[in-house]
XYZ file of C-alpha atoms in Angstrom:
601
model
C 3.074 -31.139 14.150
C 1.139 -27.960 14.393
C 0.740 -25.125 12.165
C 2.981 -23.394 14.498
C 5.619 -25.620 14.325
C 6.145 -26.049 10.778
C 5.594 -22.326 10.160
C 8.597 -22.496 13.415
C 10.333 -25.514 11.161
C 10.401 -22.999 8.073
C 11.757 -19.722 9.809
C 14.113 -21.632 12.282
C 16.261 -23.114 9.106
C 17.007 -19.762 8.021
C 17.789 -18.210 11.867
C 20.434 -21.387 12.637
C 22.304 -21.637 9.508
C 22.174 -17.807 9.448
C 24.581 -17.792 12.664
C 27.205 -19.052 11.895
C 27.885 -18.830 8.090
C 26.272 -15.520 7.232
C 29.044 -14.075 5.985
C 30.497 -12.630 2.203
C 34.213 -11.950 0.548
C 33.219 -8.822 -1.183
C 34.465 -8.286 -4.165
C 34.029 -5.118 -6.277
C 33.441 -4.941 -9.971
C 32.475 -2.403 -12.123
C 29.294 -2.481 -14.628
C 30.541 -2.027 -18.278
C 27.122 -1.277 -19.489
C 27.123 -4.757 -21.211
C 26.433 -8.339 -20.093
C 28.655 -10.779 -20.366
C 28.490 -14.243 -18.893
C 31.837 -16.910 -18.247
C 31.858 -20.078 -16.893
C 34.507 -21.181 -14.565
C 34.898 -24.123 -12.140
C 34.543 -22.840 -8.128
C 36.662 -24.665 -5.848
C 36.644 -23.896 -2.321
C 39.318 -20.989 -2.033
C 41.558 -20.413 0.762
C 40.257 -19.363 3.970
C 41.147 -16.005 4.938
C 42.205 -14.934 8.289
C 39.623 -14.040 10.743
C 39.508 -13.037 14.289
C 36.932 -15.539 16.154
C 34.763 -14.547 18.970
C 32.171 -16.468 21.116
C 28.837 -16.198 18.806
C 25.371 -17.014 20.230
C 24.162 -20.772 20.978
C 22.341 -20.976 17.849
C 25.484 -20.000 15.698
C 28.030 -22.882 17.746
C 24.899 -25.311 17.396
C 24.983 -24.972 13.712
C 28.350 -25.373 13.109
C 28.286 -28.599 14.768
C 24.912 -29.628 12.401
C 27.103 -28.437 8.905
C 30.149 -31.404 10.247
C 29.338 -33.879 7.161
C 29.108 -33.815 3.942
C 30.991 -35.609 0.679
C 34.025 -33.815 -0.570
C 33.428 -32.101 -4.335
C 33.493 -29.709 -6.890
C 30.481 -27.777 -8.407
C 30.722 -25.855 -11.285
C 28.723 -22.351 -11.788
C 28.034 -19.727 -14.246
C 29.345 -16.401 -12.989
C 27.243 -13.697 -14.373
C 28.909 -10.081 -14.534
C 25.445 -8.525 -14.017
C 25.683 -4.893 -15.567
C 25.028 -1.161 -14.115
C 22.753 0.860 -15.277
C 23.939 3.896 -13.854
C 26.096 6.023 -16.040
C 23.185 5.835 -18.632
C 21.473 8.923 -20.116
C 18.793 10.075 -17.976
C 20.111 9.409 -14.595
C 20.342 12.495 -12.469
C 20.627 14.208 -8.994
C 19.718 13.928 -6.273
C 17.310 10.565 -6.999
C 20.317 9.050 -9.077
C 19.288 5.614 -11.390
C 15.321 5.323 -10.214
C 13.614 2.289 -10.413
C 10.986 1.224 -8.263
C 9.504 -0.901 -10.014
C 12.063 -2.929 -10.348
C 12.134 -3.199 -14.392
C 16.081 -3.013 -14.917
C 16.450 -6.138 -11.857
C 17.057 -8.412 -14.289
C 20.421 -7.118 -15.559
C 18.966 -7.100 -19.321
C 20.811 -4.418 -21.226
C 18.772 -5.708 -23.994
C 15.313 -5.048 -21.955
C 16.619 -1.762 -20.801
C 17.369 -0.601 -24.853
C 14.251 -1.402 -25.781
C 12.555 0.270 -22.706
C 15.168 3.559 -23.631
C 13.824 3.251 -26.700
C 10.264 3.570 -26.333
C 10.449 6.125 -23.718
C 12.401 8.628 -25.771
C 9.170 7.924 -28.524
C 6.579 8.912 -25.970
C 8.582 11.799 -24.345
C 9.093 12.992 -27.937
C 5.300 12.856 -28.418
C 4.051 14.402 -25.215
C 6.278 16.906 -25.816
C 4.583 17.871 -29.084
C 1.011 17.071 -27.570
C 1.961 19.455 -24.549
C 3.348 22.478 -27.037
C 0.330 21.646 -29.202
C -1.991 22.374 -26.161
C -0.107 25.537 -25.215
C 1.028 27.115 -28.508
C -2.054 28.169 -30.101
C -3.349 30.368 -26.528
C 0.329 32.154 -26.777
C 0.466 32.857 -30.394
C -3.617 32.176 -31.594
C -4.232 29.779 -34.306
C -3.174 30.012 -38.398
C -5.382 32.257 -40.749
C -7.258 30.310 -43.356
C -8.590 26.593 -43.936
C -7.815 23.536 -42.077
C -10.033 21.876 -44.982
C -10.984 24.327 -47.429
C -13.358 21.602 -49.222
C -14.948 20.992 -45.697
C -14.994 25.010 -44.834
C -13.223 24.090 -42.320
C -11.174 26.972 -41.009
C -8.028 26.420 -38.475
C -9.828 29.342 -35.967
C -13.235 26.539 -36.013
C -11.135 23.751 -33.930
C -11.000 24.287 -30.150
C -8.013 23.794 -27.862
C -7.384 20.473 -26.329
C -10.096 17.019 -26.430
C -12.479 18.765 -28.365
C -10.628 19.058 -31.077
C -10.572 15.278 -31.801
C -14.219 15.608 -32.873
C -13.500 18.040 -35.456
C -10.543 16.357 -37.149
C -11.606 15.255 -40.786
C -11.087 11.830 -41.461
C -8.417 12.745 -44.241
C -6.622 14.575 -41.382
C -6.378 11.304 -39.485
C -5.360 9.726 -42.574
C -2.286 12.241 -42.502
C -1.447 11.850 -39.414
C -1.292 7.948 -38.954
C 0.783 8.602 -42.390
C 3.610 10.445 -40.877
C 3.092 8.347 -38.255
C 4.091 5.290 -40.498
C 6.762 7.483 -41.971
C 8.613 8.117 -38.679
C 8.736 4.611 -38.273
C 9.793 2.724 -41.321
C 11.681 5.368 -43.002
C 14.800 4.418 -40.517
C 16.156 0.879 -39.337
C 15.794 1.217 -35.609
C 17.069 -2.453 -34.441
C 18.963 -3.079 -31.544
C 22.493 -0.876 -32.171
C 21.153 1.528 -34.787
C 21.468 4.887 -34.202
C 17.752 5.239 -34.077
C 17.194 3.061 -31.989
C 19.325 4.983 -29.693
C 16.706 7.990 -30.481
C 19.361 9.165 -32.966
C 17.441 9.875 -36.130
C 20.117 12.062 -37.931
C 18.155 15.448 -37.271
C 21.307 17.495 -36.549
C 19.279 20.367 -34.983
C 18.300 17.906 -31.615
C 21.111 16.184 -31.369
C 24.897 17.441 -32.802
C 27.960 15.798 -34.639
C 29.622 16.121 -31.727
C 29.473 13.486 -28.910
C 29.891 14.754 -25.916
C 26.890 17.722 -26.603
C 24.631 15.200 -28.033
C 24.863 12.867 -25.131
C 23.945 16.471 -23.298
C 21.173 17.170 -25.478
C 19.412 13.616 -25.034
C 19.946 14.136 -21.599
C 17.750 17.206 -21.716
C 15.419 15.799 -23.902
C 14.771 13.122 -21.730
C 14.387 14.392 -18.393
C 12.202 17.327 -20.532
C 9.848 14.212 -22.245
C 9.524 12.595 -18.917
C 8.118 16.246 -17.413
C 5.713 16.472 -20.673
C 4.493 12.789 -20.409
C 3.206 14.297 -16.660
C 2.042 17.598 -18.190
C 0.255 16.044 -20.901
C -1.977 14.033 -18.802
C -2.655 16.613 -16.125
C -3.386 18.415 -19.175
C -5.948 15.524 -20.342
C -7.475 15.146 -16.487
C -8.454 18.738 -16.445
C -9.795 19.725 -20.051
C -11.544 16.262 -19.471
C -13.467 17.486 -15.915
C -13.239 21.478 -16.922
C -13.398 22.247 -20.664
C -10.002 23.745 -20.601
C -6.223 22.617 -19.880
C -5.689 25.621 -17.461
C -6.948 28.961 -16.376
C -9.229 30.343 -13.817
C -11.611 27.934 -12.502
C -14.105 30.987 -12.530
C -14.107 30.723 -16.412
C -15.188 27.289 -16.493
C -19.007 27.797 -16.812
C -19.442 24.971 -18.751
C -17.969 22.051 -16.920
C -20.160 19.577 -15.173
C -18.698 20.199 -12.059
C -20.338 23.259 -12.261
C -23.860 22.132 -12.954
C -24.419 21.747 -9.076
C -22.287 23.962 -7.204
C -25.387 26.252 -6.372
C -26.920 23.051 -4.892
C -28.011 22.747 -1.063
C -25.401 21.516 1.118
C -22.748 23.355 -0.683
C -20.769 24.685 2.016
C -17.594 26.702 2.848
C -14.577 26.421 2.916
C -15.118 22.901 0.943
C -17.407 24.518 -1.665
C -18.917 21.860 -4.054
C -17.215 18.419 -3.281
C -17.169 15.144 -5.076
C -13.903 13.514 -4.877
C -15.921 10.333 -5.989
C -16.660 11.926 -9.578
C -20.595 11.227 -8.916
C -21.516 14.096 -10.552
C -18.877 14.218 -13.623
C -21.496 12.880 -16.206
C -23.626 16.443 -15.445
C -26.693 14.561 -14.866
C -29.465 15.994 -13.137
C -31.463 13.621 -12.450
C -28.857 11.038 -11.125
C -28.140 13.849 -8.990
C -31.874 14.318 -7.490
C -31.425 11.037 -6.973
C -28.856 10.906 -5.191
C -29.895 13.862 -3.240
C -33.261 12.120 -1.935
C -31.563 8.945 -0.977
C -28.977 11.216 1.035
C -31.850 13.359 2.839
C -33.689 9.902 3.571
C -30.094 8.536 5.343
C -29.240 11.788 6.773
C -32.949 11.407 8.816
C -32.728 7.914 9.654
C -28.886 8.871 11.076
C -29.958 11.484 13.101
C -32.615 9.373 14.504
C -30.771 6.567 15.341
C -28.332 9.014 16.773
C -30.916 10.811 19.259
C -31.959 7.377 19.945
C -28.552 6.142 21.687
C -28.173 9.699 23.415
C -31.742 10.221 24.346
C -32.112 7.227 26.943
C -28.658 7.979 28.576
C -29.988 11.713 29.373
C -33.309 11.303 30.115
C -33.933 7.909 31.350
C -36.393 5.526 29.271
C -40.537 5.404 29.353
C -41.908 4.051 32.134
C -43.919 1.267 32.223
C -44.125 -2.159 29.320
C -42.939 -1.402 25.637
C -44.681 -5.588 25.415
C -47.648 -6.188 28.076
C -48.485 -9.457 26.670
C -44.483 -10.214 26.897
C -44.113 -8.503 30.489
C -41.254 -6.309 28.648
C -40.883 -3.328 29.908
C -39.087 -0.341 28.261
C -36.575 -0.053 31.416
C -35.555 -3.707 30.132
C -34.607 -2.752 27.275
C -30.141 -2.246 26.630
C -29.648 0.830 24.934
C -27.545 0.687 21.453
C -27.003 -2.798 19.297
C -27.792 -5.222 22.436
C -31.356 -3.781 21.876
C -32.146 -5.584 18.683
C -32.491 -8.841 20.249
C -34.879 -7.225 22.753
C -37.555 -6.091 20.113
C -40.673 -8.405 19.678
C -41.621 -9.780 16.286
C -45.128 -7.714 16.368
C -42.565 -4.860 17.263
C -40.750 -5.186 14.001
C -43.748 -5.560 12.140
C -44.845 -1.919 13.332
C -40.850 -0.545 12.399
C -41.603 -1.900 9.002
C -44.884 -0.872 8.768
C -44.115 2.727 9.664
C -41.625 3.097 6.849
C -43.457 1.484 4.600
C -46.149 4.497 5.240
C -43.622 7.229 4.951
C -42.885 5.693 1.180
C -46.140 5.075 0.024
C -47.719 8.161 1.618
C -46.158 10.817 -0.661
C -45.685 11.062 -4.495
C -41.862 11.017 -4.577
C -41.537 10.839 -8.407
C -38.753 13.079 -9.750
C -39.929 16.922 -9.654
C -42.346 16.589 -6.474
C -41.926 18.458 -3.347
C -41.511 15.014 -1.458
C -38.403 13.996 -3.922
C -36.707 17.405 -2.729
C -37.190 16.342 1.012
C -40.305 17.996 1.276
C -42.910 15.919 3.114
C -45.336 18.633 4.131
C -43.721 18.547 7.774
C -43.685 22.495 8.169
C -41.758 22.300 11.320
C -38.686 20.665 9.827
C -39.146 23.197 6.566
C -41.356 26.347 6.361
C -43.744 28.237 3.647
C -41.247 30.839 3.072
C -38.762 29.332 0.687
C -35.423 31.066 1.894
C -36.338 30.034 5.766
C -36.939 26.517 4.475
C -33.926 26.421 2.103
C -31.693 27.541 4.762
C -33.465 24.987 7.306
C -32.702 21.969 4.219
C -29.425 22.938 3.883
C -29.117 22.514 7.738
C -30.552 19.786 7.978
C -27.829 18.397 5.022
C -24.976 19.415 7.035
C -26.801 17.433 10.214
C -27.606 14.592 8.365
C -24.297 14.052 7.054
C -22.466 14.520 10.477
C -25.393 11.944 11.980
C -24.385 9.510 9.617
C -20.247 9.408 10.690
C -21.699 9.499 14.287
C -23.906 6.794 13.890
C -21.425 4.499 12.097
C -19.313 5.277 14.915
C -21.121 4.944 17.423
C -22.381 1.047 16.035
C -18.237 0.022 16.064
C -17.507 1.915 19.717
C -20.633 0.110 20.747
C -19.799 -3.206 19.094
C -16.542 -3.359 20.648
C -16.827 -1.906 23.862
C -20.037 -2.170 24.698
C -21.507 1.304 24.599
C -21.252 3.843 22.221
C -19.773 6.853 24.656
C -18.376 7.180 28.159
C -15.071 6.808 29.794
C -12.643 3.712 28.193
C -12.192 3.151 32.088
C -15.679 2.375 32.535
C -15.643 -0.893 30.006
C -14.482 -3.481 32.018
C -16.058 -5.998 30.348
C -15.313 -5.371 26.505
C -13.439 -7.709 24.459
C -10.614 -5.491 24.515
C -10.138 -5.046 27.835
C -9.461 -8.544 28.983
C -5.922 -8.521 27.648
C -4.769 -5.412 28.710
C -2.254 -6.446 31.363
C -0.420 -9.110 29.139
C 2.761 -9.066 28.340
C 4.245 -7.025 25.350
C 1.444 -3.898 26.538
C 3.883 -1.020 26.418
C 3.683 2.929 26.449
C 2.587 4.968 24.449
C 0.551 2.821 22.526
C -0.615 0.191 25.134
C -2.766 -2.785 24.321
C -3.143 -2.611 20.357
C -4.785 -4.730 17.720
C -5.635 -2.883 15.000
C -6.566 -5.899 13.443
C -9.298 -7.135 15.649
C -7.904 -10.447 16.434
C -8.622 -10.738 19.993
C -12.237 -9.025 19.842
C -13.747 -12.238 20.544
C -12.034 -12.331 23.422
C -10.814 -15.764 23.839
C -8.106 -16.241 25.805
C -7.453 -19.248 24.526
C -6.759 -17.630 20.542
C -4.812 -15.136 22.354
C -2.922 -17.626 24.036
C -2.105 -20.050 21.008
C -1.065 -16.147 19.033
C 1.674 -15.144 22.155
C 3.048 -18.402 22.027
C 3.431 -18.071 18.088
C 4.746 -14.569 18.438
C 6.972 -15.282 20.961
C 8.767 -18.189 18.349
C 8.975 -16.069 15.813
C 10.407 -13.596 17.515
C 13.075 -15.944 19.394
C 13.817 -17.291 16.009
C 14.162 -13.508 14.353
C 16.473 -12.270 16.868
C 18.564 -15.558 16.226
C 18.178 -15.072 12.397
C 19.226 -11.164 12.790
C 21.999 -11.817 14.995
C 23.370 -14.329 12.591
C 23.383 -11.700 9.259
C 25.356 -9.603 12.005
C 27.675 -11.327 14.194
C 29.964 -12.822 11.544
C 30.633 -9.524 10.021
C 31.538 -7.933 13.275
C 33.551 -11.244 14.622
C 34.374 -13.318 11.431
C 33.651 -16.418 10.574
C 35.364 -20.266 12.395
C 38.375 -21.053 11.325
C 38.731 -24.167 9.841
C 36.271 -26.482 8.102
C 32.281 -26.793 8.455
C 32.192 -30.219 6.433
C 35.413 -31.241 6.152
C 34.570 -34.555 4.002
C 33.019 -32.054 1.187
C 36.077 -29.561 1.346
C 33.793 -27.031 2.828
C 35.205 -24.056 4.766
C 33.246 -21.870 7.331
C 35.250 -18.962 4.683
C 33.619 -20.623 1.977
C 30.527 -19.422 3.084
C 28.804 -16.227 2.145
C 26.785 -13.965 4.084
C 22.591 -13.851 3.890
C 20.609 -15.835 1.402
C 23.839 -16.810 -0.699
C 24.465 -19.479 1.851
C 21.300 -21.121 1.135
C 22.778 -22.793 -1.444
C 26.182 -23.619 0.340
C 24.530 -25.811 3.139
C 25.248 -29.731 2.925
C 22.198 -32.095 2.757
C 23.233 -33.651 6.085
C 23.493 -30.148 7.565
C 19.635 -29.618 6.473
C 18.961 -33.014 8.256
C 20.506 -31.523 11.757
C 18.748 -28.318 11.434
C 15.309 -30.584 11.489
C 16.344 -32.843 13.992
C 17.300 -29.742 15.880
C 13.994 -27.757 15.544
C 12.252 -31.234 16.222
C 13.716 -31.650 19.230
C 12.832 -27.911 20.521
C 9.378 -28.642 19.928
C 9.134 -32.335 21.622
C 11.397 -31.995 24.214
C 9.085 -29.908 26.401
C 5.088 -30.214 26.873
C 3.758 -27.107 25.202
C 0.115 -28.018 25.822
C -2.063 -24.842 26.783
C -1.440 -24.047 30.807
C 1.962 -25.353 30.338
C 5.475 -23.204 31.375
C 6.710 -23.586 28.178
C 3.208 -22.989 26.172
C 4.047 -19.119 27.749
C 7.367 -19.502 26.803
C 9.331 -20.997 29.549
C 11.793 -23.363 28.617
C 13.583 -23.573 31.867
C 16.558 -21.765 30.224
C 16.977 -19.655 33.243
C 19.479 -16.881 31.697
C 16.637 -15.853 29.026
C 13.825 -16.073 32.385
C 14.438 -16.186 35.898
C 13.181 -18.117 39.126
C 11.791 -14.768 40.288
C 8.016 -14.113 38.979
C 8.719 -10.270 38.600
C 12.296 -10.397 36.926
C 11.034 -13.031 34.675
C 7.811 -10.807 33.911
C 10.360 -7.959 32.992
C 13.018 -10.266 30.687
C 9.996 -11.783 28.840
C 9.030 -8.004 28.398
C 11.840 -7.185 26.875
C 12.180 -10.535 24.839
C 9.147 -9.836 23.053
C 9.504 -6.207 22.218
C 12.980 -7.580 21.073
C 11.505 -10.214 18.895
C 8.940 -7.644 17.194
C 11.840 -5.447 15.916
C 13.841 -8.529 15.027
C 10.457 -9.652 12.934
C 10.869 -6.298 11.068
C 14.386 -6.197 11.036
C 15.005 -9.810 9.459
C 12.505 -9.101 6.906
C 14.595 -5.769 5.954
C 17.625 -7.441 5.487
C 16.099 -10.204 3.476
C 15.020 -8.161 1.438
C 17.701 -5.605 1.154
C 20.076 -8.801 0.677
C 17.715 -10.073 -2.208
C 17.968 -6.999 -4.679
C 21.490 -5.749 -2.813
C 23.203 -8.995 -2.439
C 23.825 -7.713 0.992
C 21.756 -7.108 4.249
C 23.617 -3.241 4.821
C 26.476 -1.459 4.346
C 27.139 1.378 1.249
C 25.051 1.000 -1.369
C 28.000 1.752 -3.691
C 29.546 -1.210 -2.962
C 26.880 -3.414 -4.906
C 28.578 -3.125 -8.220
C 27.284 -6.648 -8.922
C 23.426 -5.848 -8.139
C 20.810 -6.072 -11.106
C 19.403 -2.611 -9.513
C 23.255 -1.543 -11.318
């Protein structure tokens, strides 16, 4: 089969079982903040009463493939997953927070230790965050830090810097206490410590309920100081300083160039890059003459493409010898494979001259732009700084415009003009297909049909139009039994199996007999063989002959089809939603405090 089919053969599996068995018995339980695990032996259990109403083809066509299957027990372990929840640290409005994912596995014993380790760091950042304020509120002790070193406590700065004037017996204390902290109290699993309860009174109390109120605060108040502290690190690191006025910040290397041509309002000095963080002045004149040399070449290139559209081209041959004349030539990118070879050679040659013609060494006129050119700068040095910083600004836009104008060119043809007047781009030629809808007509952000073979496009509709079929199908099955119920009766009655048996979503992955795989196949097989899907071919765009989904008449087909696949595209989306919600929920919707039994608990 083709790649089609067996990504089809994959997605259809989950779409046919899905409608008719999709279906859960809720039950609630409540998280005890501990795991526990029990094994007991599932047999089928009685089916429950349920109102039946006509489901879709797919979901009766199932429950004819599930009609086999030997009758027996299994035996699972039934794992009381726990919550999370009503732990320290959760609060309004974002309740229990975990994006990442960390507490899915139900692990109380992950989740201590991750407790554990967060109350250390909050604790320290904290510290690091008062040690960063205190001393520019109340100034810094009298006397020695390290009378043998002279070294007073006024001679160490605020913040980073002060890491360089630590003695090494300093560091020696520190790692000391350090060491202390840790050894001097048994913080396994269960300890008080390792709860963050270290037996200082003053932080937490005797008391229960106002220490579980304190280490509440003193979480959610280490979490804000693990953010302050490295905001705190970002800017001393790029200013000098933790806070203040910028103004004051004379010193940082973001200042260094800030008087710099092309420093403009309401912008002012910008490098969101951090090219100029080391304070280097002579990467920066470096950097500076390469962006001068692009700006030129930019707004070149620009005039170039504009130039010919306004005022026509040269007359006469750009090539005697190769009877080319200028008037031959396209304008934009389709003009590269018009240029002669000895036409090249001159492009090269010319540049070459503009490099080798100058002394651009670092500190020359030429390496600050200045080529001797006193049209484009000037002997008076204000008129030619403000002409340089012009031309910056110039250069700058001419190199978006440029870049812009190569992709508007590249995919339409031109690099300006009215959309209308591009018939023959790439993008145009599938403009009137089915699925183009308001307000956003024909899109493809992705490029795929810029090559603009109908024949790719084709073999891509046909593949979206499966996968959407099979979506819808897979979507209506999470839905229907939960609005209808499930059959009464038995879906293998040889294994003991019950339609009520079978839960809702992924769950019933597991529940589906081997013979019942074998029927979905055959099933899927015989959608894909049973009609001629060879390119040209009614059901290649869809047609099946299934004349409820289509219709004899062209235009009321055009419009169902239409629909169908704007259907299927939101059914794409919407399947993958509930898969997902069903994965870390254990069900596709409904309140999320209902899902006692999720890890996210």
């Amino acid at each position: 089969m083709s790649s089609s089919r067996a990504t089809l053969a994959s997605a259809a599996g989950v779409a046919f079982f899905g409608g008719a068995t999709f279906v859960s018995t809720g039950s609630t339980r409540t998280g005890n903040l501990r795991a526990t695990a029990s094994t007991a032996s599932a047999s089928a259990p009685a089916a429950p009463e349920a109102n039946v109403a006509g489901l879709a083809v797919a979901s009766v066509a199932v429950a004819t493939c599930f009609a086999s299957r030997k009758a027996g027990t299994s035996t699972r372990q039934l794992v009381t997953l726990t919550a999370f929840e009503n732990e320290l640290g959760v609060q309004a409005p974002v309740g229990f927070w975990d994006p990442a994912g960390f507490t899915a596995d139900g692990s109380t014993e992950n989740f201590a230790r991750r407790r554990q380790t967060e109350l250390k760091h909050g604790r320290i950042s904290m510290l690091a965050t008062m040690g960063y304020i205190t001393p520019e509120i109340t100034g810094k002790f009298p006397g020695y830090l390290s009378p043998s070193a002279g070294l007073k406590f006024a001679d160490v700065p605020n913040g980073l810097a002060a890491i360089s004037k630590v003695p090494a017996a300093g560091w020696g204390q520190i790692l000391a206490y350090m060491a202390f902290c840790e050894v001097s109290q048994d913080q396994s699993a269960g300890t008080p410590a390792a709860a963050g309860d270290f037996g200082f009174k003053v932080l937490t109390a005797s008391d229960p309920e106002a220490k579980k109120t304190k280490l509440a605060a003193e979480l959610a108040n280490g979490r804000l100081a693990m953010m302050a502290i490295i905001g705190m690190f970002f800017q001393d690191g790029l200013t000098g300083s933790a806070w203040g006025d910028w103004a004051n910040y004379t010193a940082s290397p973001l200042r260094a160039f800030e008087n710099e041509l092309g420093v403009q309002a309401p912008v002012g000095f910008w490098d969101p890059a951090g090219f100029t963080a080391d304070g280097s002045t002579e990467n920066f004149a470096r950097r500076r003459q390469t962006e001068l040399k692009h700006g030129r070449i930019s707004m070149l290139a620009t005039m170039g493409y504009i130039t010919p559209e306004i005022t026509g081209k040269f007359p006469g041959y750009l090539s005697p010898s190769a009877g080319l004349k200028f008037a031959d030539v396209p304008n934009g990118l389709a003009a590269i494979s018009k240029v002669p070879a000895a036409g090249w050679g001159q492009i090269l040659a010319y540049m070459a001259f503009c490099e080798v013609s100058q002394d651009q060494s670092a500190g020359t006129p030429a390496a600050a732009g200045d080529f001797g050119f006193k049209v484009l700068t000037a002997s008076d040095p204000e008129a030619k700084k403000t002409k340089l910083a012009a031309e910056l600004a110039n250069g700058r836009l001419a190199m978006m415009a440029i870049i812009g104008m190569f992709f508007q060119d590249g995919l339409t043809g031109s690099a300006w003009g009215d959309w209308a007047n591009y018939t023959a781009s790439p993008l145009r030629a599938f403009e009137n297909e089915l699925g183009v809808q308001a307000p956003v007509g024909f899109w493809d952000p992705a490029g795929f049909t810029a090559d603009g073979s109908t024949e790719n496009f084709a073999r891509r509709r046909q593949t979206e139009l499966k996968h959407g079929r099979i979506s819808m199908l897979a979507t209506m099955g999470y839905i229907t039994p939960e609005i209808t119920g499930k059959f009464p009766g038995y879906l293998s009655p040889s294994a003991g199996l019950k339609f009520a048996d079978v839960p809702n979503g992924l769950a019933a992955i597991s529940k589906v007999p081997a013979a019942g795989w074998g029927q979905i196949l055959a099933y899927m097989a015989f959608c894909e063989v049973s009609q001629d899907q060879s390119a040209g071919t009614p059901a290649a765009a869809g047609d099946f002959g299934f004349k409820v989904l289509t219709a004899s008449d062209p235009e009321a087909k055009k419009t169902k089809l239409a629909a169908e696949l704007a259907n299927g595209r939101l059914a794409m989306m919407a399947i993958i939603g509930m898969f997902f919600q069903d994965g870390l929920t254990g069900s596709a919707w409904g309140d999320w405090a209902n899902y006692t039994a999720s890890p996210l608990r």
